[in-house]
Amino acid sequence: MTAQTHPQITRDLRMAARQGLLPARGSGWLGGFENMFRKELGEWFRTRRWWGRILIWPALINGIPAIFRATGQIPPEIPDILYYFQIAVIAGTIGMIILAQDEVIQEKQSGTAAWILSKPAARRSFILSKLLSDAIGALAFIVVLPGLIILVQTYLTTHQMAPLLPFLAGAGVVMLALLFYLSLVILLGVLFESRGPLLAIAFGVMIGGMFAAASFPQIGYVLPMSMDKISLMVALGQPLPTADVSQLISTAVLSILFTLVALWRFQHKEF
Amino acid sequence: MNTSNSLVIETNNLSKAFRGVQALTGLNLMVQQHSIFGFLGPNGAGKTTTIKLLLGLSRPTAGSGQIFGYDIQRESTSIRRRIGYLAQDPRYYEHMTARETLRFTAHFFFTGSRAGIEERIQETLRLVGLEDKADRPIKSFSGGERQRLGIAQAQVNYPDLLILDEPAASLDPQGRHDVLEVMERLRKHTTVFYSTHILSDVQRVSDTVAILDHGKLISQAPIEELLNSNSKPIYTLGLKGETEKARQRIASLPWVVAVQTKPVNNHISWEVTVSDDGIAEAQLLKQVQLGDEVTVLEFGRMKVDLEDIFLTLTEGGQNGKH
């Protein structure tokens, strides 16, 4: 730092504030939300990783069925769309857990959370900005972009357009599965101080739940263990069994519950 | 909001315990507007704990506090809107540049024209001398540059109160000098509350100090008052000749408390502790020279510095050793 004179600080700084700058919008429980949300959304869309995501997710979700079809492993009568839902739910869930694991823990460990919360930022805004931006990022890169591509793929292979509304409803089920794991990971990030327990529990719910559901089908009434199948059935316009309807409702309720608990716990967290 | 006095920070028996360990006990702080308030204490004394309580990052287990008259627990957002904070080990998003970091910080406080915000960012960068590094990612910054950025982000919002936790601890002497200079310049506009254990810095820039030890406030006063109140005046003399006879004469004076002697090279050194500084200033040298038995080589008043006071008040620097 130089020891030169800085004339700009000799004038009345508050007068300068009054002249050109207005107080930020958003107070109370949403204080700082707009700023944090813009920053978090920028992590998805305004960094160089944007290009990586544009390539990786379609390569994974659209590329695998395309490769199988090119190598003759998919019979011609089965459209690619059937694989979209399965891969989007499984790969999307794994991706969601990995992408969101650092959202809260990293900020707690590095000290940036304490820095932000020393500004007029509400704690609820901190959590909600991450949740909402990640949901939008996942929707764009994991659901919408590969979904548009798969519609084109399906048309090119079958020369028929998939029914749009059922397809969108199926994509909504994929998104619900991703929201469940996103809210779970955010909650675990609030509760724990390291990634180990977070990853163990999140993947434990995903993988362990699938194994457990084979022996205890009741689990399928509560946890999103067959969202790939449900999303496909919805996209094909097939009626859902009671267990699957229960699973959809329970997944939505649990996602909200995880979010509320995360908000409550973070509100009482000490830094 | 209470506007009946000029207190910016006021705490009332503020206490904090972590899992049964008392980190802060019954803290009563009073920080006046436009002061540079040095918050002193050995490592682990409770300085950072206090700052986190004031910022609402942590909750007190007992007591209360107000900043600008707002309650630190219930009205923390209103407080944080008017303060700037520099953490002891400041961390930012490493991929962001200094300018992006300041823009992100500024948007917590301001909306309005983009040009207005950019102008403020530029002013702040200039203030801390980071203009030429403004568009470099923070991950390439040195410790000193991070500290400058820390000061910049802490005052981008024209804060009425700056809270700085060990702002100069990790800096080299030039960096420390520059940080203290910025603090002095900001005094006109803001109150500065800063924690430190670098006592020479405190003595240089602070007007009021509080000393914390083992989580308890052991002294709080304007620095001059503290320096003058915690010890009796001591005069030092360098003498040659028959010093013992002179010593007996001086020691018998009613305003002399004690005379300590020690040989130094080829002369004798005295430390004369007096009870009345005015009389001593006028009379001591004359009294010593009254007989012809000694020659006075040196005469002066010993300066008590903050370090002496600090060590005395914190039990000789024995913090944590008993």
XYZ file of C-alpha atoms in Angstrom, chain A residues 25-161:
137
model
C -33.327 -3.605 -2.084
C -34.396 -6.575 -0.008
C -34.389 -6.569 3.713
C -35.393 -8.884 6.519
C -35.384 -12.546 5.640
C -34.558 -11.873 1.972
C -31.709 -9.405 2.578
C -28.926 -9.851 0.037
C -30.815 -12.543 -1.883
C -30.665 -10.821 -5.248
C -26.908 -10.289 -4.979
C -26.124 -13.809 -3.804
C -28.498 -15.403 -6.306
C -26.890 -13.468 -9.166
C -23.460 -14.609 -8.009
C -24.533 -18.251 -7.625
C -26.275 -18.300 -10.983
C -23.120 -16.835 -12.482
C -21.221 -19.905 -11.224
C -23.442 -21.989 -13.559
C -23.708 -19.697 -16.540
C -20.927 -17.103 -16.487
C -17.800 -19.158 -15.928
C -15.810 -21.261 -18.366
C -17.446 -24.360 -16.855
C -20.557 -23.378 -18.790
C -19.061 -24.918 -21.929
C -18.064 -28.051 -20.101
C -21.563 -28.531 -18.835
C -23.069 -27.973 -22.241
C -20.898 -30.782 -23.572
C -20.846 -33.220 -20.639
C -24.527 -33.601 -19.876
C -25.781 -34.145 -23.448
C -22.779 -36.425 -24.050
C -23.863 -38.502 -21.068
C -27.641 -38.425 -21.341
C -27.987 -38.292 -25.126
C -24.702 -39.848 -26.137
C -25.154 -43.202 -24.417
C -28.426 -44.112 -26.202
C -26.946 -42.806 -29.456
C -23.910 -45.063 -29.069
C -26.091 -48.061 -28.181
C -28.238 -47.420 -31.218
C -25.225 -46.967 -33.488
C -23.803 -50.279 -32.270
C -27.153 -52.029 -32.712
C -27.718 -52.679 -29.015
C -31.084 -50.902 -29.096
C -33.802 -52.507 -31.218
C -35.121 -50.092 -33.894
C -38.660 -50.164 -32.467
C -37.540 -48.756 -29.053
C -37.212 -44.966 -29.147
C -34.236 -43.166 -27.503
C -36.652 -41.316 -25.252
C -36.989 -44.429 -23.082
C -33.339 -44.174 -22.140
C -33.398 -40.436 -21.542
C -35.439 -40.689 -18.347
C -33.422 -43.553 -16.900
C -30.039 -41.945 -17.564
C -31.200 -38.436 -16.618
C -32.434 -39.632 -13.215
C -29.436 -41.816 -12.340
C -26.634 -39.695 -13.847
C -28.424 -36.508 -12.844
C -28.720 -37.636 -9.236
C -25.029 -38.540 -9.027
C -24.131 -35.255 -10.706
C -26.397 -33.269 -8.418
C -24.805 -34.765 -5.298
C -21.299 -34.095 -6.579
C -22.058 -30.572 -7.810
C -23.871 -29.492 -4.654
C -21.619 -31.162 -2.061
C -19.434 -28.070 -1.614
C -22.169 -25.463 -1.717
C -22.373 -24.974 2.042
C -19.489 -27.007 3.489
C -16.820 -25.345 1.356
C -18.091 -21.898 2.329
C -18.113 -22.824 6.020
C -14.621 -24.319 5.840
C -13.042 -21.502 3.844
C -14.612 -18.700 5.878
C -16.463 -17.116 2.948
C -19.805 -17.884 4.629
C -18.774 -15.851 7.687
C -17.565 -13.063 5.391
C -20.874 -12.898 3.523
C -22.883 -13.067 6.734
C -20.934 -10.113 8.113
C -22.682 -8.098 5.372
C -26.396 -7.250 5.510
C -27.260 -10.671 4.111
C -29.979 -12.851 5.599
C -29.012 -16.412 6.376
C -32.125 -17.677 4.631
C -31.044 -15.821 1.511
C -27.681 -17.574 1.663
C -29.305 -21.025 1.550
C -32.145 -20.151 -0.810
C -29.835 -18.487 -3.340
C -27.795 -21.687 -3.575
C -30.846 -23.926 -3.737
C -32.587 -21.904 -6.400
C -29.530 -21.310 -8.582
C -28.564 -24.997 -8.450
C -32.127 -25.981 -9.289
C -32.087 -23.644 -12.305
C -28.643 -24.879 -13.353
C -29.737 -28.518 -13.075
C -32.962 -27.783 -14.912
C -31.076 -26.129 -17.778
C -28.152 -28.528 -18.161
C -29.477 -31.871 -16.934
C -33.161 -31.742 -17.839
C -33.983 -29.170 -20.540
C -30.947 -29.267 -22.830
C -30.667 -33.089 -23.037
C -34.493 -33.226 -23.183
C -34.586 -31.007 -26.284
C -31.838 -33.040 -27.886
C -33.590 -36.323 -27.122
C -36.776 -35.032 -28.772
C -34.743 -34.351 -31.914
C -32.996 -37.727 -31.605
C -36.325 -39.481 -31.254
C -37.724 -37.706 -34.281
C -34.679 -38.578 -36.363
C -34.838 -42.274 -35.449
C -38.628 -42.821 -35.433
C -39.757 -39.918 -37.650
C -42.413 -39.211 -35.060
C -42.620 -36.411 -32.511
